[in-house]
Tab-separated table of N, CA, C and O in Angstrom:
chain	number	residue	atom	x	y	z
A	6	MET	N	5.852	48.081	37.956
A	6	MET	CA	6.826	48.787	37.160
A	6	MET	C	6.104	49.686	36.157
A	6	MET	O	4.992	49.410	35.750
A	7	LYS	N	6.754	50.727	35.752
A	7	LYS	CA	6.175	51.663	34.789
A	7	LYS	C	6.222	51.071	33.373
A	7	LYS	O	7.227	50.497	32.968
A	8	ILE	N	5.129	51.230	32.648
A	8	ILE	CA	5.048	50.754	31.273
A	8	ILE	C	5.714	51.779	30.355
A	8	ILE	O	5.457	52.978	30.470
A	9	SER	N	6.556	51.306	29.449
A	9	SER	CA	7.165	52.189	28.454
A	9	SER	C	6.615	51.825	27.080
A	9	SER	O	6.258	50.677	26.823
A	10	TYR	N	6.534	52.822	26.218
A	10	TYR	CA	5.975	52.649	24.881
A	10	TYR	C	7.029	53.022	23.850
A	10	TYR	O	7.827	53.936	24.080
A	11	SER	N	7.004	52.326	22.713
A	11	SER	CA	8.012	52.608	21.695
A	11	SER	C	7.468	52.341	20.298
A	11	SER	O	6.723	51.392	20.073
A	12	ALA	N	7.871	53.185	19.375
A	12	ALA	CA	7.612	52.942	17.956
A	12	ALA	C	8.907	52.477	17.286
A	12	ALA	O	8.930	52.251	16.086
A	13	ARG	N	9.971	52.331	18.077
A	13	ARG	CA	11.268	51.921	17.534
A	13	ARG	C	11.747	50.573	18.037
A	13	ARG	O	12.458	49.872	17.339
A	14	LYS	N	11.390	50.226	19.268
A	14	LYS	CA	11.863	48.982	19.859
A	14	LYS	C	11.048	47.815	19.327
A	14	LYS	O	9.858	47.696	19.592
A	15	LYS	N	11.713	46.975	18.548
A	15	LYS	CA	11.040	45.850	17.910
A	15	LYS	C	11.220	44.594	18.766
A	15	LYS	O	12.327	44.298	19.199
A	16	PRO	N	10.150	43.853	19.010
A	16	PRO	CA	10.283	42.614	19.775
A	16	PRO	C	10.936	41.521	18.941
A	16	PRO	O	10.959	41.598	17.709
A	17	THR	N	11.425	40.496	19.607
A	17	THR	CA	11.879	39.314	18.892
A	17	THR	C	10.645	38.495	18.514
A	17	THR	O	9.557	38.698	19.066
A	18	ALA	N	10.826	37.554	17.612
A	18	ALA	CA	9.720	36.681	17.229
A	18	ALA	C	9.223	35.899	18.443
A	18	ALA	O	8.017	35.718	18.626
A	19	ASP	N	10.125	35.456	19.296
A	19	ASP	CA	9.724	34.701	20.484
A	19	ASP	C	8.906	35.561	21.446
A	19	ASP	O	7.918	35.091	22.013
A	20	GLN	N	9.306	36.813	21.636
A	20	GLN	CA	8.538	37.716	22.509
A	20	GLN	C	7.133	37.931	21.960
A	20	GLN	O	6.156	37.926	22.713
A	21	LEU	N	7.034	38.129	20.652
A	21	LEU	CA	5.726	38.362	20.049
A	21	LEU	C	4.871	37.094	20.077
A	21	LEU	O	3.673	37.160	20.373
A	22	LEU	N	5.466	35.945	19.815
A	22	LEU	CA	4.717	34.691	19.904
A	22	LEU	C	4.186	34.465	21.315
A	22	LEU	O	3.073	33.978	21.495
A	23	ASP	N	4.979	34.817	22.320
A	23	ASP	CA	4.532	34.677	23.706
A	23	ASP	C	3.312	35.559	23.976
A	23	ASP	O	2.369	35.145	24.644
A	24	LEU	N	3.318	36.768	23.436
A	24	LEU	CA	2.164	37.660	23.589
A	24	LEU	C	0.978	37.143	22.773
A	24	LEU	O	-0.165	37.162	23.245
A	25	TYR	N	1.241	36.663	21.564
A	25	TYR	CA	0.174	36.182	20.682
A	25	TYR	C	-0.605	35.001	21.269
A	25	TYR	O	-1.760	34.783	20.918
A	26	LYS	N	-0.021	34.227	22.148
A	26	LYS	CA	-0.734	33.063	22.692
A	26	LYS	C	-1.921	33.455	23.570
A	26	LYS	O	-2.736	32.616	23.920
A	27	HIS	N	-2.050	34.752	23.863
A	27	HIS	CA	-3.134	35.214	24.729
A	27	HIS	C	-4.388	35.659	23.963
A	27	HIS	O	-5.372	36.039	24.594
A	28	ALA	N	-4.358	35.648	22.648
A	28	ALA	CA	-5.530	36.077	21.865
A	28	ALA	C	-5.960	34.950	20.926
A	28	ALA	O	-5.123	34.285	20.317
A	29	TRP	N	-7.253	34.761	20.812
A	29	TRP	CA	-7.759	33.653	19.991
A	29	TRP	C	-7.354	33.776	18.525
A	29	TRP	O	-7.141	32.776	17.862
A	30	TRP	N	-7.257	34.979	17.992
A	30	TRP	CA	-6.986	35.141	16.571
A	30	TRP	C	-5.497	35.052	16.236
A	30	TRP	O	-5.123	35.034	15.069
A	31	THR	N	-4.632	34.995	17.242
A	31	THR	CA	-3.200	34.935	16.974
A	31	THR	C	-2.539	33.682	17.547
A	31	THR	O	-1.354	33.466	17.345
A	32	LYS	N	-3.293	32.841	18.213
A	32	LYS	CA	-2.735	31.653	18.877
A	32	LYS	C	-2.038	30.690	17.920
A	32	LYS	O	-1.102	30.005	18.312
A	33	THR	N	-2.485	30.611	16.697
A	33	THR	CA	-1.938	29.612	15.773
A	33	THR	C	-0.810	30.149	14.888
A	33	THR	O	-0.325	29.433	14.021
A	34	ARG	N	-0.394	31.372	15.113
A	34	ARG	CA	0.693	31.917	14.300
A	34	ARG	C	1.993	31.179	14.592
A	34	ARG	O	2.255	30.761	15.711
A	35	LYS	N	2.791	31.022	13.566
A	35	LYS	CA	4.026	30.241	13.647
A	35	LYS	C	5.263	31.135	13.621
A	35	LYS	O	5.221	32.266	13.149
A	36	GLN	N	6.362	30.600	14.109
A	36	GLN	CA	7.636	31.310	14.220
A	36	GLN	C	8.057	31.948	12.895
A	36	GLN	O	8.429	33.117	12.860
A	37	ALA	N	8.010	31.197	11.810
A	37	ALA	CA	8.467	31.719	10.514
A	37	ALA	C	7.629	32.914	10.060
A	37	ALA	O	8.176	33.910	9.570
A	38	GLY	N	6.333	32.829	10.214
A	38	GLY	CA	5.467	33.932	9.811
A	38	GLY	C	5.670	35.167	10.661
A	38	GLY	O	5.699	36.294	10.156
A	39	VAL	N	5.833	34.980	11.956
A	39	VAL	CA	6.040	36.110	12.859
A	39	VAL	C	7.398	36.760	12.583
A	39	VAL	O	7.524	37.983	12.557
A	40	ALA	N	8.411	35.949	12.325
A	40	ALA	CA	9.736	36.490	11.990
A	40	ALA	C	9.666	37.312	10.710
A	40	ALA	O	10.267	38.393	10.619
A	41	LYS	N	8.903	36.837	9.728
A	41	LYS	CA	8.749	37.581	8.467
A	41	LYS	C	7.991	38.889	8.697
A	41	LYS	O	8.360	39.929	8.156
A	42	LEU	N	6.945	38.848	9.511
A	42	LEU	CA	6.182	40.051	9.849
A	42	LEU	C	7.113	41.103	10.452
A	42	LEU	O	7.051	42.280	10.094
A	43	LEU	N	7.983	40.688	11.357
A	43	LEU	CA	8.888	41.619	12.026
A	43	LEU	C	10.017	42.103	11.121
A	43	LEU	O	10.588	43.168	11.349
A	44	LYS	N	10.328	41.332	10.088
A	44	LYS	CA	11.404	41.709	9.159
A	44	LYS	C	10.967	42.829	8.225
A	44	LYS	O	11.778	43.628	7.780
A	45	HIS	N	9.668	42.907	7.916
A	45	HIS	CA	9.160	43.873	6.952
A	45	HIS	C	8.005	44.698	7.523
A	45	HIS	O	6.942	44.783	6.911
A	46	PRO	N	8.195	45.322	8.678
A	46	PRO	CA	7.082	46.086	9.247
A	46	PRO	C	6.924	47.444	8.586
A	46	PRO	O	7.871	47.965	7.995
A	47	GLN	N	5.741	47.999	8.650
A	47	GLN	CA	5.550	49.394	8.264
A	47	GLN	C	5.649	50.239	9.525
A	47	GLN	O	6.613	50.949	9.724
A	48	VAL	N	4.675	50.110	10.413
A	48	VAL	CA	4.707	50.831	11.683
A	48	VAL	C	4.362	49.840	12.785
A	48	VAL	O	3.319	49.185	12.719
A	49	LEU	N	5.237	49.722	13.769
A	49	LEU	CA	4.991	48.869	14.926
A	49	LEU	C	4.960	49.732	16.169
A	49	LEU	O	5.786	50.633	16.329
A	50	LEU	N	4.030	49.448	17.050
A	50	LEU	CA	3.957	50.125	18.336
A	50	LEU	C	4.018	49.053	19.412
A	50	LEU	O	3.287	48.059	19.335
A	51	THR	N	4.887	49.237	20.405
A	51	THR	CA	5.050	48.233	21.442
A	51	THR	C	4.923	48.861	22.817
A	51	THR	O	5.177	50.051	22.997
A	52	ALA	N	4.516	48.043	23.790
A	52	ALA	CA	4.456	48.448	25.190
A	52	ALA	C	5.247	47.421	25.987
A	52	ALA	O	5.126	46.208	25.756
A	53	TRP	N	6.051	47.911	26.930
A	53	TRP	CA	6.972	47.057	27.675
A	53	TRP	C	6.846	47.286	29.171
A	53	TRP	O	6.718	48.410	29.616
A	54	ASP	N	6.901	46.204	29.905
A	54	ASP	CA	7.060	46.253	31.355
A	54	ASP	C	8.441	45.669	31.603
A	54	ASP	O	8.622	44.450	31.623
A	55	GLY	N	9.429	46.530	31.699
A	55	GLY	CA	10.814	46.064	31.754
A	55	GLY	C	11.169	45.421	30.423
A	55	GLY	O	11.051	46.045	29.371
A	56	LYS	N	11.536	44.133	30.459
A	56	LYS	CA	11.890	43.411	29.229
A	56	LYS	C	10.732	42.572	28.696
A	56	LYS	O	10.879	41.864	27.709
A	57	THR	N	9.574	42.665	29.349
A	57	THR	CA	8.407	41.876	28.936
A	57	THR	C	7.533	42.680	27.986
A	57	THR	O	7.101	43.790	28.314
A	58	LEU	N	7.266	42.117	26.831
A	58	LEU	CA	6.357	42.730	25.864
A	58	LEU	C	4.935	42.574	26.384
A	58	LEU	O	4.460	41.449	26.567
A	59	VAL	N	4.267	43.691	26.651
A	59	VAL	CA	2.914	43.622	27.212
A	59	VAL	C	1.856	44.170	26.258
A	59	VAL	O	0.661	44.015	26.497
A	60	GLY	N	2.270	44.795	25.166
A	60	GLY	CA	1.321	45.302	24.186
A	60	GLY	C	1.976	45.423	22.831
A	60	GLY	O	3.186	45.661	22.725
A	61	PHE	N	1.177	45.245	21.791
A	61	PHE	CA	1.702	45.292	20.424
A	61	PHE	C	0.587	45.699	19.479
A	61	PHE	O	-0.561	45.277	19.627
A	62	ALA	N	0.925	46.529	18.525
A	62	ALA	CA	0.010	46.871	17.430
A	62	ALA	C	0.854	47.179	16.208
A	62	ALA	O	2.007	47.603	16.318
A	63	ARG	N	0.279	46.949	15.058
A	63	ARG	CA	0.968	47.339	13.828
A	63	ARG	C	0.001	48.092	12.938
A	63	ARG	O	-1.215	47.927	13.028
A	64	VAL	N	0.564	48.943	12.112
A	64	VAL	CA	-0.217	49.771	11.211
A	64	VAL	C	0.264	49.522	9.792
A	64	VAL	O	1.461	49.587	9.510
A	65	LEU	N	-0.668	49.204	8.916
A	65	LEU	CA	-0.380	49.044	7.494
A	65	LEU	C	-0.823	50.331	6.821
A	65	LEU	O	-1.965	50.751	6.991
A	66	THR	N	0.078	50.953	6.073
A	66	THR	CA	-0.253	52.272	5.534
A	66	THR	C	0.425	52.542	4.202
A	66	THR	O	1.446	51.942	3.882
A	67	ASP	N	-0.162	53.468	3.445
A	67	ASP	CA	0.487	53.961	2.235
A	67	ASP	C	1.227	55.271	2.527
A	67	ASP	O	1.806	55.873	1.655
A	68	PHE	N	1.176	55.712	3.786
A	68	PHE	CA	1.829	56.928	4.268
A	68	PHE	C	1.317	58.203	3.601
A	68	PHE	O	1.943	59.241	3.680
A	69	THR	N	0.160	58.096	2.938
A	69	THR	CA	-0.429	59.277	2.312
A	69	THR	C	-1.905	59.412	2.664
A	69	THR	O	-2.319	60.434	3.206
A	70	TYR	N	-2.704	58.400	2.344
A	70	TYR	CA	-4.154	58.498	2.523
A	70	TYR	C	-4.758	57.484	3.485
A	70	TYR	O	-5.782	57.747	4.088
A	71	ARG	N	-4.186	56.332	3.579
A	71	ARG	CA	-4.833	55.257	4.323
A	71	ARG	C	-3.895	54.636	5.357
A	71	ARG	O	-2.700	54.530	5.145
A	72	ALA	N	-4.509	54.186	6.440
A	72	ALA	CA	-3.811	53.406	7.457
A	72	ALA	C	-4.818	52.448	8.089
A	72	ALA	O	-5.957	52.814	8.337
A	73	VAL	N	-4.385	51.225	8.297
A	73	VAL	CA	-5.215	50.210	8.919
A	73	VAL	C	-4.478	49.716	10.157
A	73	VAL	O	-3.323	49.293	10.076
A	74	ILE	N	-5.135	49.779	11.291
A	74	ILE	CA	-4.542	49.289	12.529
A	74	ILE	C	-4.824	47.792	12.622
A	74	ILE	O	-5.958	47.353	12.459
A	75	ALA	N	-3.768	47.011	12.866
A	75	ALA	CA	-3.899	45.553	12.900
A	75	ALA	C	-3.233	44.980	14.152
A	75	ALA	O	-2.338	45.597	14.726
A	76	ASP	N	-3.660	43.806	14.534
A	76	ASP	CA	-3.015	43.043	15.603
A	76	ASP	C	-2.860	43.814	16.908
A	76	ASP	O	-1.819	43.744	17.558
A	77	VAL	N	-3.859	44.523	17.328
A	77	VAL	CA	-3.789	45.195	18.627
A	77	VAL	C	-3.996	44.134	19.704
A	77	VAL	O	-5.025	43.473	19.741
A	78	ILE	N	-3.003	43.957	20.559
A	78	ILE	CA	-3.070	42.927	21.587
A	78	ILE	C	-2.374	43.418	22.848
A	78	ILE	O	-1.329	44.059	22.781
A	79	VAL	N	-2.990	43.131	23.988
A	79	VAL	CA	-2.448	43.521	25.286
A	79	VAL	C	-2.424	42.276	26.168
A	79	VAL	O	-3.407	41.530	26.230
A	80	ARG	N	-1.307	42.071	26.838
A	80	ARG	CA	-1.162	40.913	27.730
A	80	ARG	C	-2.217	40.998	28.846
A	80	ARG	O	-2.441	42.070	29.412
A	81	PRO	N	-2.873	39.881	29.159
A	81	PRO	CA	-3.852	39.880	30.251
A	81	PRO	C	-3.219	40.435	31.534
A	81	PRO	O	-2.067	40.162	31.849
A	82	GLY	N	-3.996	41.235	32.233
A	82	GLY	CA	-3.528	41.872	33.447
A	82	GLY	C	-2.999	43.279	33.227
A	82	GLY	O	-2.790	44.022	34.176
A	83	TYR	N	-2.793	43.643	31.956
A	83	TYR	CA	-2.294	44.972	31.628
A	83	TYR	C	-3.363	45.831	30.943
A	83	TYR	O	-3.131	46.994	30.666
A	84	GLU	N	-4.528	45.246	30.660
A	84	GLU	CA	-5.595	45.996	30.020
A	84	GLU	C	-6.040	47.151	30.912
A	84	GLU	O	-6.065	47.022	32.131
A	85	GLY	N	-6.383	48.278	30.281
A	85	GLY	CA	-6.940	49.404	31.012
A	85	GLY	C	-5.961	50.180	31.861
A	85	GLY	O	-6.354	50.967	32.711
A	86	ARG	N	-4.674	49.981	31.631
A	86	ARG	CA	-3.661	50.668	32.443
A	86	ARG	C	-3.050	51.871	31.725
A	86	ARG	O	-2.035	52.401	32.150
A	87	GLY	N	-3.670	52.282	30.619
A	87	GLY	CA	-3.174	53.472	29.930
A	87	GLY	C	-2.303	53.189	28.752
A	87	GLY	O	-1.935	52.117	28.447
């Protein structure tokens, strides 16, 4: 299936937790923390294969001078596909 990308489509906490279980630095994140992260995002970028979240990144920024890219994660099997 074709991968779609969005800066508007926000995943649910469960979708993001499912993706987070594939990276060592995000495996221990909990439902409450992920729900809070999604409630107050600055910039979120998502990649979807149908209804499956296959990529996620967030950007923390002051919208003037600085931006930090955080939590870049891609579901195994989808790496290197553009």
